[in-house]
């Protein structure tokens, strides 16, 4: 029996047919009026998704490139920055900052737990000279969604510049960049935007621009000043990923046609259903209750399950592709992405496949309890 491929990793995500068609459009002049109109629509649409009236830069790079652009434009060698982290992608902020010669104070929550605002308050009080705070909204390595609004409020009360990795959250869960006082937020096209990799979005507040003008770190390709200057002319400094922008344009149109509130609700419901299905099959959800990500569910398998073998069986026999753990959780967990173009049927199919695979591995019988738990969750019926 063959199955349609189910790509259920935390990104890149599956592409809707309309997006696939959009990126197949004929190429255009990236210095012409057609591209200027494309860039304008994508920029204005992305600003609505981020909840900002500040400037938004469209960069040709991955989400990590957007993150590095924030460090390159805001940090000078020797600057002290606070990084609040609870997983592998929070550690990425640390590594980028150190590469640019910054001094870093790390506030690390136990993996699976969120960063507590009061802990951040204590760290900032102990380091009044730190002028920048780097946060991760949605930590895909652990399935934790941090309390970003509260963390940003703590940082803002100390008049720090707030920089947020929203790569896997923006467009899939609520964020209000302006209302929450966030100075810089980064996202990437391959996540909830339903487009291929290759484009990063970076919002920049007036406070961030003021700091950028004084920053002494070297930069060229990721220079915000150049991106801003060329955007005013309807262009980008270097050749952009035009076809990816066609896809992003269509993805944003689809998001707004569904309605952002409806998009956020869909992600929340599917996350809850995924978690319910996994728990019914004997998995332990890794992220703390109340802070579980709407875009990726991380779970520790029941005893006797070898993660690599489970993932291989799912891929080769059932066409279901899920992720494993990262960093110190490598080989110890599975991660199921449910962001972007994902429906109730997708979640049912993934949990059905996992249940079948567990029976083949002599772990538990395939008696339908996983699918039943998913269905009950989606219907709002208590387990």
Coordinates of N, CA, C and O in Angstrom, one line a residue, residues 139-236:
X139 N 10.3 27.6 20.9 CA 11.5 26.7 20.8 C 11.2 25.4 20.2 O 10.6 24.5 20.9
X140 N 11.5 25.2 19.0 CA 11.1 24.0 18.3 C 11.8 22.7 18.7 O 11.4 21.6 18.5
X141 N 13.0 22.9 19.4 CA 13.7 21.7 19.8 C 13.1 21.1 21.0 O 13.4 19.9 21.3
X142 N 12.2 21.8 21.8 CA 11.6 21.3 23.0 C 10.1 21.3 22.9 O 9.5 20.8 23.8
X143 N 9.5 22.0 21.9 CA 8.1 22.1 21.9 C 7.5 23.1 22.9 O 6.3 23.0 23.2
X144 N 8.3 24.1 23.3 CA 7.9 25.1 24.3 C 7.6 26.4 23.6 O 8.4 26.8 22.8
X145 N 6.5 27.0 23.9 CA 6.2 28.4 23.5 C 6.4 29.3 24.7 O 5.6 29.2 25.7
X146 N 7.4 30.1 24.7 CA 7.7 31.0 25.9 C 6.6 32.1 26.0 O 6.0 32.5 25.0
X147 N 6.4 32.6 27.2 CA 5.5 33.7 27.5 C 6.1 35.0 27.0 O 6.6 35.8 27.8
X148 N 6.1 35.2 25.7 CA 6.8 36.3 25.1 C 6.3 37.6 25.6 O 7.2 38.5 25.9
X149 N 5.1 37.8 25.6 CA 4.5 39.1 26.0 C 5.1 39.5 27.4 O 5.5 40.6 27.6
X150 N 5.0 38.6 28.4 CA 5.5 38.8 29.7 C 7.0 39.0 29.8 O 7.5 39.9 30.5
X151 N 7.8 38.2 29.0 CA 9.2 38.4 29.0 C 9.6 39.8 28.4 O 10.5 40.4 28.9
X152 N 8.9 40.1 27.3 CA 9.2 41.4 26.7 C 8.9 42.6 27.6 O 9.6 43.6 27.7
X153 N 7.8 42.4 28.4 CA 7.4 43.5 29.3 C 8.5 43.7 30.4 O 8.9 44.8 30.8
X154 N 9.1 42.6 30.9 CA 10.2 42.6 31.9 C 11.4 43.3 31.3 O 12.0 44.2 31.9
X155 N 11.8 42.9 30.0 CA 12.9 43.6 29.4 C 12.7 45.0 29.1 O 13.6 45.9 29.3
X156 N 11.5 45.3 28.7 CA 11.1 46.7 28.3 C 11.2 47.6 29.6 O 11.5 48.8 29.5
X157 N 10.7 47.1 30.7 CA 10.7 47.9 32.0 C 12.1 48.3 32.4 O 12.3 49.3 33.1
X158 N 13.1 47.5 31.9 CA 14.5 47.9 32.2 C 15.1 48.7 31.0 O 16.3 48.9 31.0
X159 N 14.3 49.1 30.1 CA 14.7 49.9 28.9 C 15.8 49.2 28.1 O 16.6 49.8 27.5
X160 N 15.7 47.8 28.0 CA 16.5 47.1 27.1 C 16.0 47.0 25.7 O 14.7 47.0 25.5
X161 N 16.8 46.8 24.7 CA 16.4 46.5 23.4 C 16.0 45.0 23.3 O 16.8 44.2 23.7
X162 N 14.9 44.7 22.7 CA 14.3 43.4 22.7 C 14.4 42.8 21.3 O 13.8 43.3 20.4
X163 N 15.1 41.7 21.2 CA 15.2 41.0 19.9 C 14.7 39.6 20.0 O 15.0 38.8 20.9
X164 N 13.8 39.2 19.1 CA 13.0 38.0 19.2 C 13.2 37.1 18.0 O 13.0 37.5 16.9
X165 N 13.5 35.8 18.3 CA 13.5 34.8 17.3 C 12.0 34.3 17.2 O 11.6 33.6 18.1
X166 N 11.3 34.7 16.2 CA 10.0 34.3 15.9 C 9.9 33.4 14.7 O 8.8 33.4 14.0
X167 N 11.0 32.8 14.4 CA 11.1 32.0 13.1 C 9.9 31.0 12.9 O 9.3 30.9 11.9
X168 N 9.7 30.3 14.0 CA 8.7 29.2 13.9 C 7.3 29.6 14.6 O 6.5 28.7 14.7
X169 N 7.2 30.8 15.0 CA 5.9 31.2 15.6 C 5.1 32.2 14.8 O 3.9 32.1 14.6
X170 N 5.8 33.2 14.2 CA 5.1 34.3 13.5 C 4.4 33.7 12.3 O 4.9 32.9 11.5
X171 N 3.1 34.0 12.2 CA 2.2 33.5 11.2 C 1.4 32.3 11.6 O 0.5 31.8 11.0
X172 N 1.8 31.7 12.8 CA 1.1 30.5 13.3 C 0.5 30.7 14.7 O -0.4 29.9 15.1
X173 N 1.0 31.7 15.4 CA 0.5 32.0 16.7 C 0.6 33.5 17.0 O 1.3 34.2 16.3
X174 N -0.2 34.0 17.9 CA -0.3 35.4 18.1 C 1.0 36.1 18.5 O 1.8 35.6 19.4
X175 N 1.3 37.2 17.8 CA 2.4 38.0 18.2 C 2.0 39.5 17.8 O 1.4 39.6 16.8
X176 N 2.2 40.4 18.7 CA 1.9 41.8 18.5 C 3.2 42.6 18.7 O 3.5 43.0 19.8
X177 N 4.0 42.7 17.7 CA 5.3 43.3 17.8 C 5.2 44.7 18.5 O 5.9 45.0 19.4
X178 N 4.4 45.6 18.0 CA 4.3 47.0 18.5 C 3.7 47.0 19.9 O 4.2 47.6 20.8
X179 N 2.5 46.3 20.1 CA 1.8 46.3 21.4 C 2.7 45.7 22.5 O 2.6 46.1 23.6
X180 N 3.5 44.7 22.1 CA 4.3 44.1 23.2 C 5.7 44.7 23.3 O 6.5 44.3 24.2
X181 N 6.0 45.8 22.6 CA 7.2 46.5 22.8 C 8.5 45.8 22.3 O 9.6 46.0 22.8
X182 N 8.3 45.0 21.2 CA 9.4 44.2 20.7 C 10.1 45.1 19.6 O 9.5 45.7 18.7
X183 N 11.5 45.2 19.8 CA 12.2 46.1 18.8 C 12.6 45.4 17.5 O 12.5 46.0 16.5
X184 N 12.9 44.1 17.6 CA 13.3 43.4 16.4 C 12.7 42.0 16.5 O 12.8 41.3 17.6
X185 N 12.0 41.5 15.5 CA 11.5 40.2 15.4 C 11.8 39.6 14.1 O 11.8 40.3 13.1
X186 N 12.2 38.3 14.1 CA 12.6 37.6 12.9 C 11.7 36.4 12.6 O 11.3 35.7 13.5
X187 N 11.4 36.2 11.4 CA 10.8 34.9 11.0 C 11.3 34.5 9.6 O 12.1 35.2 9.0
X188 N 10.9 33.2 9.2 CA 11.4 32.7 8.0 C 10.3 32.1 7.1 O 9.3 31.5 7.7
X189 N 10.4 32.1 5.8 CA 9.4 31.8 4.9 C 9.0 30.3 4.9 O 7.8 30.0 4.6
X190 N 9.8 29.4 5.4 CA 9.6 28.0 5.3 C 8.8 27.4 6.5 O 8.6 26.2 6.6
X191 N 8.2 28.3 7.3 CA 7.5 27.8 8.5 C 6.0 28.0 8.2 O 5.4 27.5 7.2
X192 N 5.3 28.8 9.1 CA 3.8 28.9 8.9 C 3.4 29.8 7.7 O 2.3 29.9 7.4
X193 N 4.4 30.4 7.1 CA 4.1 31.2 5.9 C 3.8 30.4 4.7 O 3.4 30.9 3.6
X194 N 4.0 29.1 4.8 CA 3.7 28.1 3.7 C 4.4 28.3 2.4 O 3.9 28.1 1.3
X195 N 5.7 28.7 2.5 CA 6.5 28.9 1.3 C 7.8 28.2 1.5 O 8.1 27.7 2.6
X196 N 8.6 28.1 0.4 CA 9.9 27.4 0.5 C 10.9 28.2 1.3 O 10.6 29.4 1.6
X197 N 12.0 27.6 1.8 CA 13.0 28.4 2.4 C 13.6 29.4 1.5 O 13.6 29.3 0.3
X198 N 14.2 30.4 2.1 CA 15.0 31.4 1.3 C 14.7 32.9 1.6 O 15.4 33.7 1.1
X199 N 13.7 33.2 2.4 CA 13.3 34.5 2.7 C 13.2 34.7 4.2 O 12.5 33.8 4.9
X200 N 13.8 35.7 4.8 CA 13.6 36.1 6.2 C 13.0 37.4 6.3 O 13.2 38.3 5.4
X201 N 12.1 37.6 7.3 CA 11.5 38.9 7.6 C 12.1 39.4 8.9 O 12.3 38.6 9.9
X202 N 12.4 40.7 8.9 CA 13.0 41.3 10.1 C 12.3 42.6 10.4 O 12.3 43.5 9.5
X203 N 11.6 42.8 11.5 CA 11.0 44.0 11.9 C 12.0 44.8 12.6 O 12.8 44.3 13.5
X204 N 12.0 46.1 12.4 CA 13.0 47.0 13.1 C 12.3 48.3 13.6 O 11.8 49.1 12.8
X205 N 12.4 48.5 14.9 CA 11.8 49.6 15.6 C 12.7 50.8 15.4 O 13.9 50.7 15.1
X206 N 12.2 52.0 15.7 CA 13.0 53.2 15.7 C 14.2 53.1 16.7 O 15.3 53.6 16.4
X207 N 14.0 52.5 17.8 CA 15.0 52.3 18.8 C 16.1 51.4 18.2 O 17.3 51.7 18.4
X208 N 15.7 50.4 17.5 CA 16.7 49.5 16.9 C 17.5 50.2 15.8 O 18.7 50.0 15.6
X209 N 16.8 51.1 15.0 CA 17.5 51.8 14.0 C 18.6 52.7 14.6 O 19.7 52.9 14.1
X210 N 18.2 53.4 15.7 CA 19.2 54.3 16.4 C 20.4 53.5 16.9 O 21.5 54.0 16.7
X211 N 20.2 52.3 17.3 CA 21.4 51.5 17.8 C 22.1 51.0 16.5 O 23.4 50.9 16.6
X212 N 21.4 50.7 15.5 CA 22.1 50.2 14.3 C 23.1 51.2 13.7 O 24.2 50.9 13.2
X213 N 22.7 52.5 13.8 CA 23.6 53.5 13.3 C 24.9 53.6 14.1 O 25.9 54.1 13.5
X214 N 24.9 53.1 15.3 CA 26.1 53.2 16.1 C 26.9 51.9 16.2 O 28.0 51.9 16.7
X215 N 26.3 50.8 15.7 CA 27.0 49.5 15.8 C 28.3 49.5 15.0 O 28.3 50.0 13.9
X216 N 29.3 48.8 15.6 CA 30.6 48.7 14.9 C 30.9 47.4 14.3 O 32.0 47.1 13.9
X217 N 29.9 46.5 14.3 CA 30.2 45.1 13.7 C 30.3 45.2 12.2 O 29.5 46.0 11.6
X218 N 31.2 44.5 11.6 CA 31.2 44.5 10.1 C 30.0 43.8 9.5 O 29.5 42.8 10.1
X219 N 29.5 44.3 8.4 CA 28.4 43.7 7.8 C 28.4 44.2 6.3 O 28.8 45.3 6.0
X220 N 27.9 43.3 5.5 CA 27.8 43.7 4.1 C 26.4 43.2 3.5 O 25.5 43.9 3.3
X221 N 26.3 41.9 3.3 CA 25.1 41.3 2.7 C 23.9 41.5 3.6 O 22.8 41.7 3.2
X222 N 24.2 41.5 4.9 CA 23.1 41.6 5.9 C 22.9 43.0 6.5 O 22.4 43.2 7.6
X223 N 23.4 44.0 5.8 CA 23.4 45.4 6.3 C 22.0 45.9 6.1 O 21.4 46.1 5.0
X224 N 21.3 46.2 7.3 CA 20.0 46.7 7.3 C 19.9 48.1 6.6 O 18.9 48.3 5.9
X225 N 20.9 48.9 6.7 CA 20.9 50.2 6.1 C 20.8 50.1 4.6 O 20.0 50.8 3.9
X226 N 21.5 49.1 4.0 CA 21.4 48.9 2.6 C 20.0 48.4 2.2 O 19.4 48.8 1.2
X227 N 19.5 47.4 3.0 CA 18.2 46.9 2.7 C 17.1 47.9 2.7 O 16.2 48.0 1.9
X228 N 17.2 48.8 3.7 CA 16.3 49.9 3.8 C 16.3 50.9 2.6 O 15.3 51.3 2.1
X229 N 17.6 51.2 2.3 CA 17.7 52.2 1.2 C 17.2 51.6 -0.1 O 16.5 52.3 -0.9
X230 N 17.5 50.4 -0.4 CA 17.0 49.8 -1.7 C 15.5 49.5 -1.7 O 14.9 49.6 -2.7
X231 N 15.0 49.1 -0.5 CA 13.6 48.9 -0.4 C 12.8 50.1 -0.7 O 11.7 50.1 -1.3
X232 N 13.3 51.3 -0.4 CA 12.6 52.5 -0.7 C 12.5 52.7 -2.2 O 11.6 53.5 -2.7
X233 N 13.4 52.1 -3.0 CA 13.3 52.2 -4.4 C 12.6 51.0 -5.0 O 12.6 50.8 -6.3
X234 N 12.0 50.1 -4.2 CA 11.3 49.0 -4.7 C 12.2 47.8 -5.1 O 11.8 47.0 -5.9
X235 N 13.4 47.7 -4.5 CA 14.3 46.7 -4.9 C 15.0 46.2 -3.6 O 14.7 46.6 -2.5
X236 N 15.9 45.2 -3.8 CA 16.8 44.7 -2.8 C 18.2 44.9 -3.2 O 18.5 45.0 -4.4

